Coordinates of C-alpha atoms and ligand atoms in Angstrom, one line a residue:
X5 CA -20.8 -77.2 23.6
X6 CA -22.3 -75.6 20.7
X7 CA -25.7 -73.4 22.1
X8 CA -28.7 -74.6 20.0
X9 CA -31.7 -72.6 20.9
X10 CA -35.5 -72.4 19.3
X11 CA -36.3 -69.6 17.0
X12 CA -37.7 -67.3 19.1
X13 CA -38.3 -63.6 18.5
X14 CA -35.4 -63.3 21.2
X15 CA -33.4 -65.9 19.9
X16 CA -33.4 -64.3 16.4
X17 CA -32.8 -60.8 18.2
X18 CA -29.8 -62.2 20.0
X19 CA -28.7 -64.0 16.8
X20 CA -28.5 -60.7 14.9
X21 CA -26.5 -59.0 17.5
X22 CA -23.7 -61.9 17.2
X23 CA -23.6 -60.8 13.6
X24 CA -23.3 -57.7 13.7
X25 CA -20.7 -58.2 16.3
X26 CA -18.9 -60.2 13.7
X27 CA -19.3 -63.7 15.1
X28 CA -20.9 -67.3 13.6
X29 CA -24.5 -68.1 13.5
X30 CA -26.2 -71.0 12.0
X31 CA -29.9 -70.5 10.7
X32 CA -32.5 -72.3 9.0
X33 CA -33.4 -71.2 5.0
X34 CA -36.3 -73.1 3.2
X35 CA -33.2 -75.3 1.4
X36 CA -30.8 -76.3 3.9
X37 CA -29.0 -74.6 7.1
X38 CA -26.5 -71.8 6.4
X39 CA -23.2 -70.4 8.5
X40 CA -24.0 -67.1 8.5
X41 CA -21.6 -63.8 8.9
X42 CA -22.1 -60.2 8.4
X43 CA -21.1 -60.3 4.6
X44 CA -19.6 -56.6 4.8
X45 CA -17.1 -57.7 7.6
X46 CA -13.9 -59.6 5.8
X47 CA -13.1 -61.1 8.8
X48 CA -16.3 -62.5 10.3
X49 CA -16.2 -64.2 6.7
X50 CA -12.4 -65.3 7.1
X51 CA -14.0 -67.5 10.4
X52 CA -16.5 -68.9 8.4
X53 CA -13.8 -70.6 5.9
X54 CA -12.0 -71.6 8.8
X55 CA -14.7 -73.5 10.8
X56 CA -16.1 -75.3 7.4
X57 CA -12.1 -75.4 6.4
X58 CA -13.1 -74.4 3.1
X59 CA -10.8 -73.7 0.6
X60 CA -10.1 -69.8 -0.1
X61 CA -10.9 -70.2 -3.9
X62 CA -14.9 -71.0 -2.9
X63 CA -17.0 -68.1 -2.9
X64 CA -19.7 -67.4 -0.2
X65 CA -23.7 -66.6 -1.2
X66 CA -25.0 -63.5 0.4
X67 CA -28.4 -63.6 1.9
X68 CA -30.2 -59.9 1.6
X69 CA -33.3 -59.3 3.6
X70 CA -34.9 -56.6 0.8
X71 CA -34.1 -54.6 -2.2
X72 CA -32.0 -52.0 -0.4
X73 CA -29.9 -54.9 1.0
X74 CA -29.5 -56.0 -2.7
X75 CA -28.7 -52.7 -4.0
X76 CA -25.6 -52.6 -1.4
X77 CA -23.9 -55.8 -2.6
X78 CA -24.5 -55.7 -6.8
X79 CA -23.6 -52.9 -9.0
X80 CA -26.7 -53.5 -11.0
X81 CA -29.7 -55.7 -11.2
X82 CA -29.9 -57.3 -14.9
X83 CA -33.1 -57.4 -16.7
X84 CA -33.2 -61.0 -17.0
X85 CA -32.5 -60.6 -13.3
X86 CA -35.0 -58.4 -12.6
X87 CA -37.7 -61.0 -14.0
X88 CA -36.5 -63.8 -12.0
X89 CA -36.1 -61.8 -8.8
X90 CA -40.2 -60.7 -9.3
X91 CA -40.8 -64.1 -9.9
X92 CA -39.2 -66.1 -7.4
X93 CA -37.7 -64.2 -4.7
X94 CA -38.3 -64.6 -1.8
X95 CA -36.8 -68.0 -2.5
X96 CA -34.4 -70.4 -3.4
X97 CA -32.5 -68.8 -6.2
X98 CA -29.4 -67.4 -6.3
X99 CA -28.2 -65.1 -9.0
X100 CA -24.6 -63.9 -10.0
X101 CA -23.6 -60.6 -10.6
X102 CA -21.7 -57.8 -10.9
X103 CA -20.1 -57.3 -7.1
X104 CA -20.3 -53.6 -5.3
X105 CA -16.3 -52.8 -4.2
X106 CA -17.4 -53.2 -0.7
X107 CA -17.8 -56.6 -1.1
X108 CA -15.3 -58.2 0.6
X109 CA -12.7 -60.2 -1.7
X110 CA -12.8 -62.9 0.7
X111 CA -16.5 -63.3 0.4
X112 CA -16.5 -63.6 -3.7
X113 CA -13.3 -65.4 -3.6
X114 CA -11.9 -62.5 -5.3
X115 CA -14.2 -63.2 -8.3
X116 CA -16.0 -59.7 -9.7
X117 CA -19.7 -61.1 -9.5
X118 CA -21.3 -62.0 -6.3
X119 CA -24.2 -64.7 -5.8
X120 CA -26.9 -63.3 -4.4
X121 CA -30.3 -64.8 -3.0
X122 CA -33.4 -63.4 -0.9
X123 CA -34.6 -66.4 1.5
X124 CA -38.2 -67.0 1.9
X125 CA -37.6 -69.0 5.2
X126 CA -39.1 -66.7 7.9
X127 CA -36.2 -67.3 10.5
X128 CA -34.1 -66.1 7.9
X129 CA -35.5 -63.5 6.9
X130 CA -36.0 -62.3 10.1
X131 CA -32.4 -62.6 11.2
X132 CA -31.2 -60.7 8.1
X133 CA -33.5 -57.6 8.3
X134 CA -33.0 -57.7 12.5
X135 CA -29.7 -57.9 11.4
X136 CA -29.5 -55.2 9.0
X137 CA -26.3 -56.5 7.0
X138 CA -26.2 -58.8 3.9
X139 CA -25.0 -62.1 5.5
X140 CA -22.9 -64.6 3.4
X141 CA -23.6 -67.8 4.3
X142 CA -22.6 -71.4 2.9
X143 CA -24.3 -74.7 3.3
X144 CA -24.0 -75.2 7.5
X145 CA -21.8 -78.0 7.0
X146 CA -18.2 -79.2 7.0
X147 CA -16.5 -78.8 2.9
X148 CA -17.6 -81.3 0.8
X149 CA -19.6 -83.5 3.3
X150 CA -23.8 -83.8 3.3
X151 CA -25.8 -80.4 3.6
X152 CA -27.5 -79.8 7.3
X153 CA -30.8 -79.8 6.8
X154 CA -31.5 -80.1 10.9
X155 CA -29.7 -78.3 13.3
X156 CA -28.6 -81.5 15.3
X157 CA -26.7 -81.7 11.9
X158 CA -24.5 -78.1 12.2
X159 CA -24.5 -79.3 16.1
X160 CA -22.7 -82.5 15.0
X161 CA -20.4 -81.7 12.5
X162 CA -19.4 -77.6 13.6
X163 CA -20.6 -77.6 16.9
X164 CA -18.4 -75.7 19.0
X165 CA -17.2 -73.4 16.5
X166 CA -20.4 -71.8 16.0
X167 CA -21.3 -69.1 18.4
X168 CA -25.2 -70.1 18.2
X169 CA -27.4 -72.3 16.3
X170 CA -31.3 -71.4 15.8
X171 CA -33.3 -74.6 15.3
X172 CA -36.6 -74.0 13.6
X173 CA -36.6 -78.0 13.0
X174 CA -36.1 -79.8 9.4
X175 CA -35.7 -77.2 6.4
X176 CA -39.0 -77.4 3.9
X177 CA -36.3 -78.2 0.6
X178 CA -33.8 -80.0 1.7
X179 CA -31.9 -79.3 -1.6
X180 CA -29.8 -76.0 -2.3
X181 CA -30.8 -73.1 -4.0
X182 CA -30.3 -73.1 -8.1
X183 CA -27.3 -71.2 -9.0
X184 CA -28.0 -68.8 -11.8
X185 CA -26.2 -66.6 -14.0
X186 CA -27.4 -64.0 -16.3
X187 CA -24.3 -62.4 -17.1
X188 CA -23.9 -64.3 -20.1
X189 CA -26.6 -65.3 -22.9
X190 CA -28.4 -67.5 -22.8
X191 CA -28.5 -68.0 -19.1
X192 CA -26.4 -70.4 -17.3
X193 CA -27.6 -72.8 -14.3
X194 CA -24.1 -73.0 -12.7
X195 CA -25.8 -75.3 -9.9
X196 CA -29.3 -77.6 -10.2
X197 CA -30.9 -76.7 -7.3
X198 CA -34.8 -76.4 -5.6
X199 CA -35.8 -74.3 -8.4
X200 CA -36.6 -76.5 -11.9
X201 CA -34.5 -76.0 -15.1
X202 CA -37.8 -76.0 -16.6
X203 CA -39.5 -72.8 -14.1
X204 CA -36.5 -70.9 -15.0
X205 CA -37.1 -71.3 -18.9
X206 CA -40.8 -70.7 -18.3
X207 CA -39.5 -66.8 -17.1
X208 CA -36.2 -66.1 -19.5
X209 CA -36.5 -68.5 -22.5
X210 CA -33.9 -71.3 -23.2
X211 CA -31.1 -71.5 -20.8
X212 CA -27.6 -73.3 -20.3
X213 CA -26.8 -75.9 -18.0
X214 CA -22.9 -75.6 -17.0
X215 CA -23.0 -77.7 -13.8
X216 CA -19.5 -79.2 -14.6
X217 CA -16.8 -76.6 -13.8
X218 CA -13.5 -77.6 -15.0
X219 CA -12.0 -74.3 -12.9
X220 CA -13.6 -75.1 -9.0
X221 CA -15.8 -71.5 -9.5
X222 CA -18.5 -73.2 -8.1
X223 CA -17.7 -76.1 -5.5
X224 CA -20.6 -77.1 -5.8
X225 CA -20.0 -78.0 -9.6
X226 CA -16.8 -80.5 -8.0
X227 CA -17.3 -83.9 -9.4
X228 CA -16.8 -85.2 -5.8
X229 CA -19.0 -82.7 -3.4
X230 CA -22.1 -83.6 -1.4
X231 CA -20.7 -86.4 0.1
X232 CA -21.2 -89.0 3.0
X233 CA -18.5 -91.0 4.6
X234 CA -19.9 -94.0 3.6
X235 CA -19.4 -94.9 0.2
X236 CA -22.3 -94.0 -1.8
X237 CA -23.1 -96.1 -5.3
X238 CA -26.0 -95.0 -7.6
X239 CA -28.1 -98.7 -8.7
X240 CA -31.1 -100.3 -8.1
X241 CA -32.1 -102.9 -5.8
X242 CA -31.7 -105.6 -8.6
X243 CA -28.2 -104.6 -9.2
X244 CA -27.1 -105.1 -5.8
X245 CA -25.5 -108.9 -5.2
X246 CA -27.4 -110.4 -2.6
X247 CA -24.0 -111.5 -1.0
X248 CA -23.5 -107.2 -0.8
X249 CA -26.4 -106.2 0.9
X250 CA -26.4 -107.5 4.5
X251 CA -23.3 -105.2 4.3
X252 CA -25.2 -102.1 2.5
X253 CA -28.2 -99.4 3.2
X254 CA -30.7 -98.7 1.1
X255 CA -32.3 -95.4 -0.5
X256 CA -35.2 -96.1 -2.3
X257 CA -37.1 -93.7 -4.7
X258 CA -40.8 -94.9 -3.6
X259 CA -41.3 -98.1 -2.6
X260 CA -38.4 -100.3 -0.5
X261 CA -37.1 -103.7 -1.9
X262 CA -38.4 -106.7 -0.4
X263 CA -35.2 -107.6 1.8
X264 CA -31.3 -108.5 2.8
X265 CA -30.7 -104.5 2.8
X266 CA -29.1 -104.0 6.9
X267 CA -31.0 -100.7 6.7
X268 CA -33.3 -99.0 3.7
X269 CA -35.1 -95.6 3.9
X270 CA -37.6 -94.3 1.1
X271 CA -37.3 -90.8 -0.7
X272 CA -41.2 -90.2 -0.7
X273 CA -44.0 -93.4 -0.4
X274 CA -45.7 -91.0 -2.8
X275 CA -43.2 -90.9 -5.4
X276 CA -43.2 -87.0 -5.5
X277 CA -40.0 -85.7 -6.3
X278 CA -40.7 -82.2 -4.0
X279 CA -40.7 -84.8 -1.2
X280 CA -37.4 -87.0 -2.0
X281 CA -35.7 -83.8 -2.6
X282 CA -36.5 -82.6 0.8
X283 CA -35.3 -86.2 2.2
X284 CA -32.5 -86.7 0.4
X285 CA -29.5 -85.2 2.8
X286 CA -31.5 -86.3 5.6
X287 CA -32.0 -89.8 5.0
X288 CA -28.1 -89.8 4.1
X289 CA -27.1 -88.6 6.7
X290 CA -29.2 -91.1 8.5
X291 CA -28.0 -94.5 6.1
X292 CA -24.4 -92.7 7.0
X293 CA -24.5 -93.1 10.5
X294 CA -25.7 -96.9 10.5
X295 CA -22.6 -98.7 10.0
X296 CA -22.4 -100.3 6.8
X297 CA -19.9 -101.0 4.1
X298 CA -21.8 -99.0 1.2
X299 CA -24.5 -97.1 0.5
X300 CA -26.8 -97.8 -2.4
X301 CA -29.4 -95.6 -4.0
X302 CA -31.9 -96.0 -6.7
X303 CA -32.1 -93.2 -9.8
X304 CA -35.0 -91.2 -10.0
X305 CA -36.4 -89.8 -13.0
X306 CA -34.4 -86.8 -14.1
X307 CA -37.4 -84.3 -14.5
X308 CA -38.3 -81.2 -12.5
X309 CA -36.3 -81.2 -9.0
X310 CA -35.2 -84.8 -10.4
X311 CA -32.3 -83.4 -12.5
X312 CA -31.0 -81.9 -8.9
X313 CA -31.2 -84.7 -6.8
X314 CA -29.6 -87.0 -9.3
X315 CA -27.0 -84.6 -10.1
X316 CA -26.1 -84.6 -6.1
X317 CA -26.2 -88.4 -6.3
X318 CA -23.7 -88.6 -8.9
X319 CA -21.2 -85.9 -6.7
X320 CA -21.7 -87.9 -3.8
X321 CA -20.9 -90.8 -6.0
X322 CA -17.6 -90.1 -7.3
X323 CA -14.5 -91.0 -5.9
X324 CA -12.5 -88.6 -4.7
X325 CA -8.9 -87.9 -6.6
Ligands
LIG16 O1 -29.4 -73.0 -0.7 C1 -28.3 -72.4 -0.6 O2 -27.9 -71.8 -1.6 C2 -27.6 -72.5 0.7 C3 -28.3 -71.7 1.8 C4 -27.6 -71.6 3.1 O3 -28.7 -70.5 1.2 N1 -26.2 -72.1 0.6 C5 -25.3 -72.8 -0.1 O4 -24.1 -72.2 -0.1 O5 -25.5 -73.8 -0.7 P1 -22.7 -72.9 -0.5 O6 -21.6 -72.0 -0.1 O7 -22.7 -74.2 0.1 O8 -22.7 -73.0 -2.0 C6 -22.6 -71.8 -2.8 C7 -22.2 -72.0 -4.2 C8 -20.8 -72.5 -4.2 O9 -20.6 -73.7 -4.9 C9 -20.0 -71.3 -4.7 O10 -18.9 -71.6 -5.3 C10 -21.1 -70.7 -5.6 O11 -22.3 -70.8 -4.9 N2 -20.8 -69.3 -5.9 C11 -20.8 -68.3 -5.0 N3 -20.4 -67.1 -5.5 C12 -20.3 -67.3 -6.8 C13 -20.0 -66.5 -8.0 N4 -19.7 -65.2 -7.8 N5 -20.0 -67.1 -9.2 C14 -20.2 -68.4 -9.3 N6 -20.5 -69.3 -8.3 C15 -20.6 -68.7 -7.1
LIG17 MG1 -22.5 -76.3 0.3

């Protein structure tokens, strides 16, 4: 059984030595859990493609714990880089960029940039400078399926494979980081993510937003990605047939439909997008794991962290071909 312990100085101390004895740890960041290996060791990465049975052609984030961390992975650090790293680092952005040669191939997917993020979770920070090796690290979970953002999640879906699992309870985002690249001009969002479209221009000025790859760069940029084994539909409460929903869940934005749903959950009573964003893989995974035919879920305004969470409504959404 997979060992899921509390993230206790000791815990974290232990966790760090299984990296840097090239095995598996899952840890909490502020967006969602990661699957964590030292990111310098090409075949502690290899295991972490096999346990998530991700294809070869998607490239890994590495998590650094401080400039000198940075310095070893990237052959430089962009101006337009350099702004958005003073102004939201530690934190959920990730940035391409030019990749050191002792970046594994396997990490970038043989790709000459890297993405590259400081976390401003605690527990991972703590790991990585304990550590004291970049650690690449995907999205906890199996490929293509609904982000971890508990460890009971990694638990259920990796489990065993994973020599330990830190649980420092439900992650404060619950959405990925935003996937930036500055290599080219203007800018280019290659993933929507915790951090607004609209912070990003506030720092660098009009940017691009290139979410939909038509070469798999970016997984997360698949049409189909994100998903839960339940077939997911994006409409509102009105749209649904009655006749369909003693058969279907619910995911409201703010306030739950009167009735016939067999199950409904609500992004955020409050209507704060910050909250739904945070809910959103949770309460999937939830409506997923209730037994119904289909899951519905109502837009929400695509503003702010609005344009993320619809944009991984729409992945989990599409068929698969
Ligand atoms: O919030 C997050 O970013 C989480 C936590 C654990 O940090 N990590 C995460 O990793 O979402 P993952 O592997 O599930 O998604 C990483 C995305 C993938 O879609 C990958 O293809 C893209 O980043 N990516 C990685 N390296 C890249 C590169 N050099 N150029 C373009 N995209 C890249
Ligand atoms: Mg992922």
């Amino acid at each position: 059984m997979a060992r899921v312990v509390a993230a206790t100085a000791e815990a974290i101390e232990e966790a760090a030595e299984i990296l840097r004895r090239g095995g598996l740890v899952a840890f909490p960041t502020e967006t969602v859990y990661g699957l964590g290996a030292n990111a310098l060791d090409p075949v502690a990465a290899a295991r972490i493609f096999e346990v998530k049975r991700r294809p070869a052609f998607d490239p890994l984030i590495v998590h650094v714990g401080d400039r000198a961390m940075l310095q070893q992975v990237v052959l430089e650090v962009l101006p337009a880089a350099e702004l958005l790293i003073r102004r939201f680092w530690p934190g959920p952005l990730t940035l391409v960029l030019r990749r050191r040669p002792e970046v594994p191939r396997i990490v970038t997917a043989g790709l000459d940039t890297v993405a590259v993020r400081e976390p401003s979770h605690p527990v991972a920070l703590a790991l990585i400078r304990r550590a004291g090796v970049p650690v690449a690290a995907p999205s906890a979970n199996p490929f293509g399926r609904l982000s971890p953002t508990r460890a009971e999640h990694v638990a259920r879906h990796l489990g065993d494979a994973v020599d330990l699992i830190l649980d420092a309870g439900p992650t404060p985002y619950g959405i990925e980081s935003t996937i930036v690249s500055v290599l080219d001009s203007p800018p280019q969002v290659l993933r929507l993510g915790a951090i607004p479209v609209e912070d990003l221009e506030a720092v660098l000025g009009p940017v691009e937003v290139t979410t939909v790859a038509h070469r798999p760069e970016a997984p997360g940029q698949l049409p189909a990605h994100y998903a839960p084994r339940t077939r997911l539909c994006i409409a509102r409460a009105e749209e649904v047939p009655p006749s369909a929903r003693a058969k279907s869940a619910y995911l409201a934005f703010q306030r739950a439909p009167e009735d016939g749903f067999a199950a409904v959950r609500v992004l955020s009573p409050r209507g704060d997008l910050r909250e739904a964003a945070a809910r959103l893989f949770d309460l999937l995974h939830e409506l997923d794991g209730v037994g119904v035919e289909r899951i519905y879920a109502e837009p929400v305004p695509e503003v702010g962290l609005g344009r993320a969470i619809m944009d991984r409504l729409r992945r989990a959404s599409a068929t698969e071909s």
